[in-house]
């Protein structure tokens, strides 16, 4: 049974504001069933000191694709007077082998109910993306996709090692988001730990106007055992579209990393960095910069460079980066062919199983 959790005064005020906006009206409803399938073939060239061999694999789009495969149900009920309610249920599956994604969850990608007002904002309750994911999406070509994704981790001497931290979802999230005020928008998230995970918090501020888009997020966990704030993650990203080229970039700063939070910005179970020296990191700093170039109406090209420095309080540190290029060709508004390649750089490049990656894939939706 879930433990009773107190909700902040801000959240209660948001609920009250949304409910106060509701007039007596006859509801108009819509239900949408949607599906997306993305599959690619990737070749991995392992680093000489990684302990792994090179291999070719077929992957679902969750790995190096444009999007992870999914099906879902989206409902919208128009309550009148600018007030709407709805549900999003999204099941993730692995199209390469037919298994469920996200650990076998029924709706592991997303599952939440929402209530919105055109004059106040939106309230969401359930499993959903953390705020950092959309901020990171502003920093790289193709929006967190292909081998250009800064959030795609690596295998370092047999253990998973994150590049940029990117969960990218959390359970039991209450999210409040404002309407757009002259290009500015703010959002906040909180997720109770329910006795089995650390409490999770996140805030986001974004601004978009014309060719410029920028945002920052700050997320952290409150340890259920010590009460300390851990996994403190600041992400800042922006891009500017000049028409012939879009320039993108961002930075991420992570502090007091811990493996026991279970829910939130960092859900991994490994902080060991294995290179010339092996050490346990407790913080990391990442940067990324890239460009997107449209070619006609059907082709989009992209390139970027991402770098992360892993370190601890004792002064031990090492680096890992990657240079990546990619291309996407639109066969229609819903179907794309894509290809990309990346090459690892930095002190850890020979210690990762994904030193070189090349891949091609297809994505379609209906």
Short mmCIF file of C-alpha atoms in Angstrom, two decimals:
data_model
loop_
_atom_site.label_atom_id
_atom_site.label_comp_id
_atom_site.label_asym_id
_atom_site.label_seq_id
_atom_site.Cartn_x
_atom_site.Cartn_y
_atom_site.Cartn_z
CA UNK A 1 0.00 0.00 0.00
CA UNK A 2 1.35 3.41 -0.86
CA UNK A 3 2.34 5.70 1.95
CA UNK A 4 0.46 8.97 2.31
CA UNK A 5 2.51 11.82 0.90
CA UNK A 6 2.06 15.52 1.53
CA UNK A 7 1.73 17.67 -1.57
CA UNK A 8 3.24 21.14 -1.56
CA UNK A 9 1.08 24.24 -1.22
CA UNK A 10 2.15 25.18 -4.75
CA UNK A 11 0.74 21.94 -6.13
CA UNK A 12 -2.52 22.33 -4.21
CA UNK A 13 -2.84 25.88 -5.46
CA UNK A 14 -2.33 24.71 -9.04
CA UNK A 15 -5.04 22.06 -8.63
CA UNK A 16 -7.43 24.60 -7.16
CA UNK A 17 -6.76 27.09 -9.95
CA UNK A 18 -7.41 24.48 -12.63
CA UNK A 19 -10.62 23.28 -10.99
CA UNK A 20 -11.85 26.84 -10.46
CA UNK A 21 -11.51 27.41 -14.19
CA UNK A 22 -13.99 24.62 -14.98
CA UNK A 23 -17.40 25.80 -16.24
CA UNK A 24 -20.53 23.71 -16.58
CA UNK A 25 -20.30 22.45 -20.19
CA UNK A 26 -20.99 19.42 -22.30
CA UNK A 27 -17.73 17.54 -22.81
CA UNK A 28 -16.32 16.84 -26.28
CA UNK A 29 -13.96 13.88 -26.37
CA UNK A 30 -11.47 12.28 -28.75
CA UNK A 31 -9.47 9.04 -28.56
CA UNK A 32 -6.38 8.42 -30.69
CA UNK A 33 -4.58 5.09 -31.15
CA UNK A 34 -1.03 5.47 -32.47
CA UNK A 35 1.96 3.27 -33.34
CA UNK A 36 5.61 3.93 -34.17
CA UNK A 37 8.18 1.31 -35.22
CA UNK A 38 11.91 2.00 -35.52
CA UNK A 39 14.62 -0.62 -36.24
CA UNK A 40 18.29 -0.24 -37.14
CA UNK A 41 21.37 -2.36 -37.77
CA UNK A 42 24.49 -1.18 -35.95
CA UNK A 43 28.13 -2.27 -36.07
CA UNK A 44 30.23 -1.75 -32.93
CA UNK A 45 34.02 -1.60 -32.99
CA UNK A 46 35.30 -2.22 -29.48
CA UNK A 47 38.25 -0.47 -27.87
CA UNK A 48 41.40 -2.57 -27.62
CA UNK A 49 41.32 -2.55 -23.80
CA UNK A 50 37.56 -2.86 -23.31
CA UNK A 51 37.51 -6.63 -22.89
CA UNK A 52 34.88 -6.87 -25.62
CA UNK A 53 34.88 -7.85 -29.26
CA UNK A 54 33.45 -6.06 -32.27
CA UNK A 55 29.91 -7.04 -33.24
CA UNK A 56 26.95 -6.28 -35.50
CA UNK A 57 23.48 -6.11 -33.96
CA UNK A 58 19.91 -5.34 -34.92
CA UNK A 59 18.41 -2.88 -32.45
CA UNK A 60 15.10 -1.30 -31.69
CA UNK A 61 15.09 2.48 -32.08
CA UNK A 62 15.66 2.88 -28.35
CA UNK A 63 19.32 2.23 -29.21
CA UNK A 64 20.74 4.67 -31.77
CA UNK A 65 17.37 5.15 -33.50
CA UNK A 66 15.24 8.18 -34.21
CA UNK A 67 12.62 6.97 -31.71
CA UNK A 68 11.89 3.95 -29.57
CA UNK A 69 9.14 1.69 -30.91
CA UNK A 70 5.78 2.12 -29.20
CA UNK A 71 2.02 2.01 -29.36
CA UNK A 72 -0.31 4.09 -27.30
CA UNK A 73 -3.65 5.67 -26.55
CA UNK A 74 -4.19 9.40 -26.26
CA UNK A 75 -7.47 10.86 -25.02
CA UNK A 76 -8.56 14.50 -24.87
CA UNK A 77 -11.79 15.76 -23.31
CA UNK A 78 -12.73 19.39 -23.97
CA UNK A 79 -14.55 20.58 -20.85
CA UNK A 80 -15.20 24.04 -22.24
CA UNK A 81 -13.94 27.44 -21.19
CA UNK A 82 -10.34 26.57 -22.03
CA UNK A 83 -10.27 23.58 -19.67
CA UNK A 84 -9.29 20.13 -20.95
CA UNK A 85 -8.54 16.72 -19.44
CA UNK A 86 -6.81 13.72 -20.91
CA UNK A 87 -4.78 10.55 -20.58
CA UNK A 88 -1.61 9.34 -22.30
CA UNK A 89 -0.78 5.62 -22.13
CA UNK A 90 2.33 4.59 -24.06
CA UNK A 91 3.72 1.06 -24.25
CA UNK A 92 7.31 0.60 -25.38
CA UNK A 93 8.35 -2.57 -27.20
CA UNK A 94 11.49 -3.85 -28.89
CA UNK A 95 10.68 -4.29 -32.57
CA UNK A 96 13.88 -6.27 -33.19
CA UNK A 97 12.77 -9.20 -31.02
CA UNK A 98 9.15 -8.52 -30.04
CA UNK A 99 9.71 -8.13 -26.30
CA UNK A 100 8.36 -5.41 -24.03
CA UNK A 101 10.65 -2.46 -23.33
CA UNK A 102 11.31 -0.53 -20.11
CA UNK A 103 11.75 -3.70 -18.07
CA UNK A 104 8.53 -5.33 -19.26
CA UNK A 105 6.14 -2.63 -18.01
CA UNK A 106 2.71 -2.42 -19.61
CA UNK A 107 3.05 1.33 -20.18
CA UNK A 108 6.73 1.84 -19.49
CA UNK A 109 7.24 4.82 -21.76
CA UNK A 110 4.53 7.00 -20.25
CA UNK A 111 1.28 6.66 -18.35
CA UNK A 112 -0.32 9.76 -16.91
CA UNK A 113 -3.54 11.74 -16.54
CA UNK A 114 -3.57 15.49 -17.12
CA UNK A 115 -5.73 18.55 -16.60
CA UNK A 116 -5.02 21.84 -18.36
CA UNK A 117 -6.33 25.38 -18.45
CA UNK A 118 -5.59 27.84 -21.26
CA UNK A 119 -5.22 30.62 -18.65
CA UNK A 120 -3.29 28.78 -15.91
CA UNK A 121 -1.25 25.84 -17.16
CA UNK A 122 -1.18 22.07 -16.86
CA UNK A 123 -1.12 19.43 -14.14
CA UNK A 124 0.11 15.86 -14.81
CA UNK A 125 0.09 12.81 -12.54
CA UNK A 126 1.87 9.54 -13.34
CA UNK A 127 4.93 8.10 -15.09
CA UNK A 128 6.42 10.65 -17.48
CA UNK A 129 9.61 12.19 -18.87
CA UNK A 130 11.80 14.10 -16.46
CA UNK A 131 12.38 17.75 -17.34
CA UNK A 132 16.06 17.29 -18.25
CA UNK A 133 15.16 15.14 -21.25
CA UNK A 134 13.49 18.00 -23.15
CA UNK A 135 16.29 20.40 -22.17
CA UNK A 136 18.98 18.03 -23.49
CA UNK A 137 16.93 17.69 -26.68
CA UNK A 138 17.67 21.33 -27.51
CA UNK A 139 21.43 20.68 -27.43
CA UNK A 140 21.94 18.14 -30.22
CA UNK A 141 20.95 17.38 -33.84
CA UNK A 142 17.89 15.14 -34.38
CA UNK A 143 16.79 15.72 -30.74
CA UNK A 144 18.37 12.97 -28.64
CA UNK A 145 18.65 10.47 -31.49
CA UNK A 146 21.08 8.32 -33.51
CA UNK A 147 24.71 8.07 -32.41
CA UNK A 148 24.67 11.84 -31.85
CA UNK A 149 22.61 11.47 -28.64
CA UNK A 150 24.62 12.79 -25.64
CA UNK A 151 22.46 10.65 -23.34
CA UNK A 152 23.49 7.29 -24.83
CA UNK A 153 25.79 5.58 -22.36
CA UNK A 154 28.60 3.14 -23.07
CA UNK A 155 29.92 -0.18 -21.78
CA UNK A 156 33.16 0.48 -19.92
CA UNK A 157 35.10 -2.72 -19.13
CA UNK A 158 31.82 -4.66 -18.92
CA UNK A 159 29.89 -2.11 -16.86
CA UNK A 160 27.36 0.50 -17.96
CA UNK A 161 28.74 4.04 -17.79
CA UNK A 162 26.60 7.11 -18.49
CA UNK A 163 27.70 9.90 -20.81
CA UNK A 164 25.26 12.71 -20.03
CA UNK A 165 22.79 11.72 -17.30
CA UNK A 166 19.41 11.02 -18.88
CA UNK A 167 17.02 8.70 -17.04
CA UNK A 168 14.85 9.71 -19.05
CA UNK A 169 11.59 8.97 -17.16
CA UNK A 170 10.44 8.78 -13.55
CA UNK A 171 7.58 7.09 -11.69
CA UNK A 172 4.86 8.69 -9.55
CA UNK A 173 5.55 12.19 -10.85
CA UNK A 174 3.38 15.20 -10.10
CA UNK A 175 4.17 17.90 -12.67
CA UNK A 176 2.96 21.48 -12.81
CA UNK A 177 3.65 23.59 -15.90
CA UNK A 178 2.69 27.19 -16.61
CA UNK A 179 1.25 28.53 -19.84
CA UNK A 180 3.60 30.34 -22.21
CA UNK A 181 4.20 33.96 -21.12
CA UNK A 182 5.85 35.84 -23.99
CA UNK A 183 8.09 32.88 -24.79
CA UNK A 184 8.83 31.97 -21.15
CA UNK A 185 7.53 28.79 -19.54
CA UNK A 186 8.26 27.14 -16.20
CA UNK A 187 7.67 23.64 -14.85
CA UNK A 188 8.26 21.70 -11.64
CA UNK A 189 8.16 18.01 -10.74
CA UNK A 190 8.07 16.03 -7.51
CA UNK A 191 7.88 12.25 -7.02
CA UNK A 192 7.47 10.64 -3.58
CA UNK A 193 9.83 7.81 -2.82
CA UNK A 194 7.07 5.67 -1.28
CA UNK A 195 9.62 3.98 0.97
CA UNK A 196 11.40 2.16 -1.85
CA UNK A 197 13.12 5.06 -3.64
CA UNK A 198 14.49 8.51 -2.91
CA UNK A 199 12.16 11.44 -3.37
CA UNK A 200 12.78 13.18 -6.69
CA UNK A 201 12.55 16.91 -7.51
CA UNK A 202 12.99 18.88 -10.72
CA UNK A 203 12.50 22.41 -12.01
CA UNK A 204 12.75 23.86 -15.52
CA UNK A 205 12.72 27.28 -17.14
CA UNK A 206 12.58 27.67 -20.91
CA UNK A 207 12.42 30.48 -23.45
CA UNK A 208 11.63 30.29 -27.13
CA UNK A 209 11.10 33.11 -29.57
CA UNK A 210 11.64 33.05 -33.31
CA UNK A 211 14.84 31.20 -34.26
CA UNK A 212 16.09 30.90 -30.64
CA UNK A 213 15.25 28.20 -28.11
CA UNK A 214 16.90 27.75 -24.73
CA UNK A 215 16.19 26.03 -21.42
CA UNK A 216 17.70 24.90 -18.14
CA UNK A 217 16.71 22.22 -15.66
CA UNK A 218 17.88 21.34 -12.16
CA UNK A 219 17.02 17.97 -10.65
CA UNK A 220 17.95 16.13 -7.48
CA UNK A 221 17.03 13.31 -5.10
CA UNK A 222 16.47 13.47 -1.34
CA UNK A 223 18.08 10.38 0.16
CA UNK A 224 15.58 8.24 2.05
CA UNK A 225 18.32 7.04 4.43
CA UNK A 226 20.39 10.16 5.16
CA UNK A 227 18.11 13.05 4.13
CA UNK A 228 20.92 14.51 2.03
CA UNK A 229 20.42 15.86 -1.48
CA UNK A 230 22.14 13.60 -4.03
CA UNK A 231 22.31 13.23 -7.83
CA UNK A 232 22.20 16.99 -8.27
CA UNK A 233 22.06 17.61 -12.03
CA UNK A 234 22.07 20.98 -13.82
CA UNK A 235 21.51 20.97 -17.60
CA UNK A 236 21.58 24.08 -19.81
CA UNK A 237 20.98 23.94 -23.58
CA UNK A 238 20.12 26.23 -26.47
CA UNK A 239 19.97 26.40 -30.25
CA UNK A 240 19.65 29.08 -32.90
CA UNK A 241 18.27 28.48 -36.38
CA UNK A 242 19.95 30.63 -39.05
CA UNK A 243 17.90 28.98 -41.79
CA UNK A 244 20.73 27.37 -43.72
CA UNK A 245 22.14 25.91 -40.50
CA UNK A 246 21.03 25.41 -36.92
CA UNK A 247 23.70 25.68 -34.20
CA UNK A 248 23.11 23.67 -31.02
CA UNK A 249 24.94 23.21 -27.74
CA UNK A 250 24.69 22.56 -24.04
CA UNK A 251 26.42 21.78 -20.76
CA UNK A 252 25.62 19.45 -17.88
CA UNK A 253 26.98 19.52 -14.32
CA UNK A 254 26.37 16.54 -12.00
CA UNK A 255 27.32 16.42 -8.33
CA UNK A 256 27.06 14.01 -5.36
CA UNK A 257 26.19 11.04 -7.54
CA UNK A 258 24.73 7.95 -5.86
CA UNK A 259 23.45 4.60 -7.13
CA UNK A 260 20.70 3.99 -4.58
CA UNK A 261 18.04 6.56 -5.56
CA UNK A 262 16.13 4.19 -7.92
CA UNK A 263 13.92 6.98 -9.33
CA UNK A 264 14.92 10.30 -10.92
CA UNK A 265 17.79 11.88 -12.82
CA UNK A 266 20.24 9.00 -12.24
CA UNK A 267 18.96 5.43 -11.95
CA UNK A 268 22.16 3.59 -12.86
CA UNK A 269 23.96 1.11 -10.62
CA UNK A 270 27.56 1.84 -11.58
CA UNK A 271 29.85 4.78 -10.84
CA UNK A 272 33.13 2.91 -11.40
CA UNK A 273 35.31 4.36 -14.17
CA UNK A 274 37.86 1.94 -15.64
CA UNK A 275 40.73 3.38 -17.65
CA UNK A 276 44.46 3.58 -17.12
CA UNK A 277 43.41 3.97 -13.49
CA UNK A 278 40.16 2.70 -11.93
CA UNK A 279 38.18 4.90 -9.56
CA UNK A 280 34.68 5.59 -8.30
CA UNK A 281 33.40 8.94 -9.59
CA UNK A 282 31.08 11.19 -7.61
CA UNK A 283 30.69 13.99 -10.14
CA UNK A 284 30.85 14.65 -13.88
CA UNK A 285 30.81 17.59 -16.28
CA UNK A 286 29.60 17.36 -19.87
CA UNK A 287 29.57 19.61 -22.93
CA UNK A 288 28.15 19.18 -26.42
CA UNK A 289 28.10 21.33 -29.55
CA UNK A 290 26.67 20.57 -32.97
CA UNK A 291 25.01 21.69 -36.19
CA UNK A 292 21.97 20.69 -38.24
CA UNK A 293 21.87 21.42 -41.97
CA UNK A 294 18.71 20.93 -44.08
CA UNK A 295 19.32 19.94 -47.70
CA UNK A 296 16.19 20.56 -49.72
CA UNK A 297 12.86 19.40 -48.32
CA UNK A 298 13.73 15.78 -47.57
CA UNK A 299 17.27 15.55 -46.16
CA UNK A 300 18.58 16.67 -42.77
CA UNK A 301 22.29 16.38 -41.93
CA UNK A 302 23.81 16.69 -38.48
CA UNK A 303 27.15 16.58 -36.69
CA UNK A 304 28.26 17.10 -33.10
CA UNK A 305 30.96 16.60 -30.49
CA UNK A 306 30.19 15.51 -26.92
CA UNK A 307 32.65 15.27 -24.03
CA UNK A 308 32.35 14.23 -20.37
CA UNK A 309 34.89 14.47 -17.56
CA UNK A 310 34.43 11.99 -14.71
CA UNK A 311 36.05 12.80 -11.37
CA UNK A 312 35.95 12.34 -7.60
CA UNK A 313 36.86 14.31 -4.50
CA UNK A 314 40.29 12.66 -4.33
CA UNK A 315 41.25 14.33 -7.62
CA UNK A 316 41.08 11.23 -9.81
CA UNK A 317 39.57 11.88 -13.23
CA UNK A 318 39.31 10.71 -16.81
CA UNK A 319 37.49 11.78 -19.98
CA UNK A 320 35.32 10.29 -22.68
CA UNK A 321 34.02 11.99 -25.80
CA UNK A 322 32.58 11.19 -29.20
CA UNK A 323 32.46 12.80 -32.62
CA UNK A 324 29.30 11.88 -34.53
CA UNK A 325 27.66 12.56 -37.88
CA UNK A 326 24.21 11.58 -39.12
CA UNK A 327 21.63 11.94 -41.88
CA UNK A 328 17.86 11.55 -42.13
CA UNK A 329 15.87 11.19 -45.35
CA UNK A 330 12.09 11.72 -45.33
CA UNK A 331 10.16 9.29 -47.51
CA UNK A 332 6.96 10.88 -46.17
CA UNK A 333 5.90 12.91 -43.14
CA UNK A 334 5.83 9.69 -41.08
CA UNK A 335 8.54 7.46 -42.61
CA UNK A 336 12.29 8.12 -42.51
CA UNK A 337 15.53 6.41 -43.47
CA UNK A 338 18.54 7.30 -41.35
CA UNK A 339 22.22 6.59 -40.88
CA UNK A 340 24.92 7.77 -38.49
CA UNK A 341 28.42 7.05 -37.23
CA UNK A 342 30.43 7.97 -34.15
CA UNK A 343 34.01 7.67 -32.97
CA UNK A 344 35.04 7.75 -29.30
CA UNK A 345 37.70 10.20 -28.07
CA UNK A 346 39.34 10.97 -24.75
CA UNK A 347 41.27 8.95 -22.22
CA UNK A 348 38.67 6.17 -22.04
CA UNK A 349 38.24 5.60 -25.78
CA UNK A 350 40.11 2.28 -25.79
CA UNK A 351 38.22 1.04 -22.71
CA UNK A 352 34.69 1.18 -24.13
CA UNK A 353 32.85 -1.39 -26.25
CA UNK A 354 31.44 1.35 -28.50
CA UNK A 355 34.68 2.99 -29.65
CA UNK A 356 33.31 3.13 -33.20
CA UNK A 357 29.63 2.82 -34.16
CA UNK A 358 28.02 2.86 -37.61
CA UNK A 359 24.34 2.25 -38.23
CA UNK A 360 21.45 2.46 -40.69
CA UNK A 361 17.74 2.27 -39.91
CA UNK A 362 14.14 2.95 -40.83
CA UNK A 363 11.37 4.54 -38.78
CA UNK A 364 7.65 4.74 -39.57
CA UNK A 365 4.57 5.84 -37.65
CA UNK A 366 0.83 5.69 -38.10
#
